[in-house]
Structure formats: C-alpha cells, structure tokens
Short mmCIF file of C-alpha atoms and ligand atoms in Angstrom, two decimals:
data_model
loop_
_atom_site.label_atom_id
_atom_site.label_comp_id
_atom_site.label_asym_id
_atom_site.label_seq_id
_atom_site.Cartn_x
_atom_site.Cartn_y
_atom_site.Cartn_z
CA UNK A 1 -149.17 -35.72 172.00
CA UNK A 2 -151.45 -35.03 169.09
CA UNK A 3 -153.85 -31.52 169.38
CA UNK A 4 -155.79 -32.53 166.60
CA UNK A 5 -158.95 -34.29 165.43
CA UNK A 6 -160.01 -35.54 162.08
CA UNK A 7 -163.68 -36.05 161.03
CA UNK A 8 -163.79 -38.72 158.64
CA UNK A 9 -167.01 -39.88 156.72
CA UNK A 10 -169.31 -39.71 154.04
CA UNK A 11 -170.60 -36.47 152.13
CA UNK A 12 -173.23 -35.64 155.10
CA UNK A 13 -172.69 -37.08 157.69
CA UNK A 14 -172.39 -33.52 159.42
CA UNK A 15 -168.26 -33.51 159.37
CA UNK A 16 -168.69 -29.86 158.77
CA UNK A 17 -171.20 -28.58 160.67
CA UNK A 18 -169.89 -30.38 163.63
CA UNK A 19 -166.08 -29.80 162.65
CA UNK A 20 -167.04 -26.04 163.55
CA UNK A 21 -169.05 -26.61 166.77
CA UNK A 22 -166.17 -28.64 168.07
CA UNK A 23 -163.41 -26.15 166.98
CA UNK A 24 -165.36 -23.53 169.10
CA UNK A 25 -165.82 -25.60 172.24
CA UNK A 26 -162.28 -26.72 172.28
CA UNK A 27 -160.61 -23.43 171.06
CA UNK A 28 -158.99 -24.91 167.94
CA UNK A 29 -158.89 -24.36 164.55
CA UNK A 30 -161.05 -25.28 161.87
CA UNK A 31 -159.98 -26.45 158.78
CA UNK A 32 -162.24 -27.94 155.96
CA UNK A 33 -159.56 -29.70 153.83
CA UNK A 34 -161.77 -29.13 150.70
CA UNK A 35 -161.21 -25.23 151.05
CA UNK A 36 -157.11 -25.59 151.01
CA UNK A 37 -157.69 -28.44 147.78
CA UNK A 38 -159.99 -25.45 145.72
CA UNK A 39 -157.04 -22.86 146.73
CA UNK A 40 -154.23 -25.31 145.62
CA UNK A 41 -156.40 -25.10 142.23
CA UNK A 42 -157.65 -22.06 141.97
CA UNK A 43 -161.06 -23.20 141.02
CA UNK A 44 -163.96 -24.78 143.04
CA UNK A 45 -164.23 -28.64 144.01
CA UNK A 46 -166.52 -29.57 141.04
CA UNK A 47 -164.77 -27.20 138.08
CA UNK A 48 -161.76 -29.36 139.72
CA UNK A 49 -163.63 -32.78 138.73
CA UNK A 50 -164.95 -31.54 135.53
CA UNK A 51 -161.96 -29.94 134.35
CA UNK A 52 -159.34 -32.09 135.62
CA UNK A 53 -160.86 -35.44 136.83
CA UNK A 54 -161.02 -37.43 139.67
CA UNK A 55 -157.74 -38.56 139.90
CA UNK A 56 -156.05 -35.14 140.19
CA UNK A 57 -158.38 -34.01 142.55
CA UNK A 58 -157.26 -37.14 144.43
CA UNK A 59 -153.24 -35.81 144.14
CA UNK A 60 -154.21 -32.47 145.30
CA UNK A 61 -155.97 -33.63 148.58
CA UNK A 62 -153.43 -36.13 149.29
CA UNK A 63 -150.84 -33.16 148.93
CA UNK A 64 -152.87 -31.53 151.12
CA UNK A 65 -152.92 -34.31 153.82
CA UNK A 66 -149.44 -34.22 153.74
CA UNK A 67 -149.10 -30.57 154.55
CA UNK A 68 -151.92 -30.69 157.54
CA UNK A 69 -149.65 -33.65 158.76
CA UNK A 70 -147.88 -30.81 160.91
CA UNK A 71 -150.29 -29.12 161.85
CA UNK A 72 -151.37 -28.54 165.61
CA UNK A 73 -154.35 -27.70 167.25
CA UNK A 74 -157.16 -27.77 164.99
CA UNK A 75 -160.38 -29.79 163.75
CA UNK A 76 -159.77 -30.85 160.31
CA UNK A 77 -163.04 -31.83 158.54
CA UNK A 78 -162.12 -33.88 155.25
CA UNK A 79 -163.29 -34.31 152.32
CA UNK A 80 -165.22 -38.18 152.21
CA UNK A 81 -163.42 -39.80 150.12
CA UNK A 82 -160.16 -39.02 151.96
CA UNK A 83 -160.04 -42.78 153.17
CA UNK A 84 -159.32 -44.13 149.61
CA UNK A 85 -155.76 -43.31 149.79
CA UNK A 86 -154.27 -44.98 153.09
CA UNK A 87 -151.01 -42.49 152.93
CA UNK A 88 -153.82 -39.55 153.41
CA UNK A 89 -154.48 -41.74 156.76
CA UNK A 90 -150.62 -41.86 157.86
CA UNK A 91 -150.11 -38.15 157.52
CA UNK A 92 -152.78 -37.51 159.19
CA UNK A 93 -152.46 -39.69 162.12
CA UNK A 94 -148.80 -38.42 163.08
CA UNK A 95 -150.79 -35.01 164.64
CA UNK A 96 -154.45 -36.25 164.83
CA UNK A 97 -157.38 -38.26 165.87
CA UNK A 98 -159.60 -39.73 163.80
CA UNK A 99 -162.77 -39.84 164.34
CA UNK A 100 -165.69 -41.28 161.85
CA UNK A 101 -168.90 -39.96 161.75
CA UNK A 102 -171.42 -42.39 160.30
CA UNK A 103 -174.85 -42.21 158.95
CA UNK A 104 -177.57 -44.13 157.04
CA UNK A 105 -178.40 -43.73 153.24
CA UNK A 106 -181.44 -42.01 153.36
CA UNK A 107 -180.39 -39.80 156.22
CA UNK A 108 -177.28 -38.77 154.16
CA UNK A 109 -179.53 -38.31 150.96
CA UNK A 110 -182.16 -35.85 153.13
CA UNK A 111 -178.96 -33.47 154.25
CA UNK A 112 -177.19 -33.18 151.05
CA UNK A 113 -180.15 -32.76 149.00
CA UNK A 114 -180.69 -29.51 150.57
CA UNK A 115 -177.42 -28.44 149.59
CA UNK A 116 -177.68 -29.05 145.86
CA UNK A 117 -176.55 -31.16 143.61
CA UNK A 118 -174.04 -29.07 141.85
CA UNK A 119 -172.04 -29.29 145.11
CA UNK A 120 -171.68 -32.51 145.15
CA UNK A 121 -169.86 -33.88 142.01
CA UNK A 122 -169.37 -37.83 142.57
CA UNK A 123 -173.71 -37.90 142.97
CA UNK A 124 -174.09 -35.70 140.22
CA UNK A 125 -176.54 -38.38 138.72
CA UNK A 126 -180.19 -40.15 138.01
CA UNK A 127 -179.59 -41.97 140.94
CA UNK A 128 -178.28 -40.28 144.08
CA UNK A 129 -179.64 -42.87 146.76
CA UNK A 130 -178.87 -45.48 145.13
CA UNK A 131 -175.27 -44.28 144.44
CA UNK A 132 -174.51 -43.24 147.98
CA UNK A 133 -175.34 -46.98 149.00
CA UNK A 134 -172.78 -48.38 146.09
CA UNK A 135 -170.32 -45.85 147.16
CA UNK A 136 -171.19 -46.62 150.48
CA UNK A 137 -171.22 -50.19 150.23
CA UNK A 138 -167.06 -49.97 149.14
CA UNK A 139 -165.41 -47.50 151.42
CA UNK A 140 -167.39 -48.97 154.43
CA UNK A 141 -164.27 -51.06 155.34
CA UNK A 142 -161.93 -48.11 154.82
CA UNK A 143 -163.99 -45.52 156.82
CA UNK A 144 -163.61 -48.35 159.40
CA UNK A 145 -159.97 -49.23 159.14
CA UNK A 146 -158.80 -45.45 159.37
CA UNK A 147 -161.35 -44.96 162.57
CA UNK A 148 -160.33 -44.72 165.99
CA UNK A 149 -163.41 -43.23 167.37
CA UNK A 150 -166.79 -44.11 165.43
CA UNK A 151 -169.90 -41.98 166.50
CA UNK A 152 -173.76 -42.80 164.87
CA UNK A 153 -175.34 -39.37 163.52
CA UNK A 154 -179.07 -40.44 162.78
CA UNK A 155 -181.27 -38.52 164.32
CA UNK A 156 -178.87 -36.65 166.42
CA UNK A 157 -178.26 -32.39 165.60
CA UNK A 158 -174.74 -31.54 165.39
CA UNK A 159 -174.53 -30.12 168.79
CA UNK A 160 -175.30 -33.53 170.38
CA UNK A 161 -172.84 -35.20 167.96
CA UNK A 162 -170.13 -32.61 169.12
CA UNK A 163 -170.40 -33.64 172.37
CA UNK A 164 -170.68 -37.21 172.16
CA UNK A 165 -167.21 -36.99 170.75
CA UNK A 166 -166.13 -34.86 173.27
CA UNK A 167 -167.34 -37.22 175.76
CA UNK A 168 -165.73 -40.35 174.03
CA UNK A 169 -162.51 -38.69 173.34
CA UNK A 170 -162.41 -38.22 177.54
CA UNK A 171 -162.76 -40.99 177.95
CA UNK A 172 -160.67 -43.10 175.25
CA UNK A 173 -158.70 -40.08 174.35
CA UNK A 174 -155.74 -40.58 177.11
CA UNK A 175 -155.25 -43.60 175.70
CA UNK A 176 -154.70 -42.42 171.87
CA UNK A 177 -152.19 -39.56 173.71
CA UNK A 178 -154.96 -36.67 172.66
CA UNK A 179 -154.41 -33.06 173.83
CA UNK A 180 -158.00 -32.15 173.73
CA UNK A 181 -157.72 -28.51 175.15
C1 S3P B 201 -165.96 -36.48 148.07
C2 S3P B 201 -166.55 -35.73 149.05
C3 S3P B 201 -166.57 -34.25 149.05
C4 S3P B 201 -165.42 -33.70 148.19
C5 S3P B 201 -165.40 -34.35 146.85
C6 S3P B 201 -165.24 -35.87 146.92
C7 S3P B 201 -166.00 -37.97 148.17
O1 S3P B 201 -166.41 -33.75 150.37
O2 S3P B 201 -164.19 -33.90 148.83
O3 S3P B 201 -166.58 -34.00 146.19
O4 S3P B 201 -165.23 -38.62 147.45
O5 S3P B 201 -166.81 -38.50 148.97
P1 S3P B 201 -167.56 -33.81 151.50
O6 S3P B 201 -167.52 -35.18 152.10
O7 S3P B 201 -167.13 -32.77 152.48
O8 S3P B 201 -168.84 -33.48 150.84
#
C-alpha cells in the first residue's frame, strides 16, 4: 500500500500551498523536498545554483528522492524540475502517488512574481514569461509521463485544488493501492 502523495509540477502551480492543506486534512506529513536539498547543503536553493550549478543541485535532490523513497505517510511537495531525472520518479513511486498539478503561463507568472525573483533561480532573467513557456514547452511530456493523477489549477484557490485531489484519489486511488488516511 503506498501512504504517500507526491505533487509534481511547475514552480507555481500551488504544490506548496496545497501540499500543506492536504497534509492537514489527511493527517500526514509535509515535506517540501527543497527544504531537505538546502539542509543536505547547508546553504539556500539559489546560493546552491550560484555556487555550485545546476547539475549538483540536480545530484542532491535526486539523493534526496532516494531517501523519501521509504518514507510513509506524508505529502511530499517537490521541487519542479524533479521530473527531469526519471530515477527521482522510481523512488518515489515505490511509497507514493503522484499527482501533477498544472497551470497556464501567465497564471504561473502572476503567483511567482509575488514571491520574488531571487527565489526563483532558473527565471532569474529579462524574460520570465517567456522562459516559463520554453521551460514549459520541454518538461510538458515528462510532467505527463510521471503523472498518475493530473488536476487543472487556473482559477481555482488551493483549498478547492486540495480537495479535488482528494476527491479523485477516492475515486481512482483504490486502484493505484493508496492509503489515503
Ligand atoms: C526548480 C524549481 C524549484 C527549485 C529549483 C528548481 C525547477 O522548486 O527546486 O529552483 O527546476 O523547476 P519549486 O517548483 O518548488 O519552485
């Protein structure tokens, strides 16, 4: 039986915000894979791709795939470009659901921009819209390869989303052997 669910998607598509509303409604766990990569390193997510480049920030969150690949009982938000590496997907899988939480370019651009753009290292340039649709454009086949559940997040708040996945996972989740409480 797998306990676990996996939000998979793009930088803002609400993985986060709605990792934590569903961790409360089904008493699990929430773990934001990006927070156990920046401990692994001792330094934030961007001092991480400035310091030490892409590619070892890729190592450290596929070593940290591998160690949630155990784990029980929890939401795992992950990091959006988590897809990229299909072993990430495989350790993942053995414990968890995945679920993929889409949403359109200019939706995605309005949420992250109120975060800031130091936060978000791979749009770190002139360009942010039209990067998230290149960006988009290539791991749009991978988001859907690794998804068994895909849910829409346009114009929906994160407590709708949360329970649209609830809802779906009743109903699909016997089938994918999911222990949802
Ligand atoms: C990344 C997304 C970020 C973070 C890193 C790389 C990506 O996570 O893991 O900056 O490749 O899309 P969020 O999707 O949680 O913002």
């Amino acid at each position: 039986m797998k306990s676990n669910i996996v939000l998979i998607g793009f930088m803002g598509t609400g993985k986060s915000t709605v990792g934590k509303i569903l961790a409360e409604k089904l008493h699990k766990d929430f773990i934001e894979m990006d927070d156990f990569i920046s401990q692994k390193a001792n330094k934030s997510i961007p001092e991480i791709f400035v310091q030490d480049g892409e590619i070892r920030f890729r190592e450290l969150e596929m070593e940290v795939a591998k160690d949630l690949s155990e784990k029980k009982n929890a939401i795992i938000s992950a990091g959006g470009g988590l897809i990229l590496n299909k072993l990430n997907i495989d350790y993942l899988k053995k414990k968890s659901i995945i679920v993929l939480l889409q949403a359109n370019p200019a939706e995605i651009f309005k949420r992250i921009s109120k975060d800031g753009k130091e936060k978000r290292p791979l749009l770190d340039n002139n360009d942010p819209v039209k990067e998230i649709k290149s960006l988009l454009d290539y791991r749009q086949y991978y988001y859907n390869n690794a998804a068994e559940i895909t849910i829409s997040t346009n114009n929906k708040d994160p407590d709708q989303i949360a329970l649209e996945i609830i809802g779906k996972l009743m109903v699909e989740g016997l089938d994918k052997k999911i222990e949802l409480i």
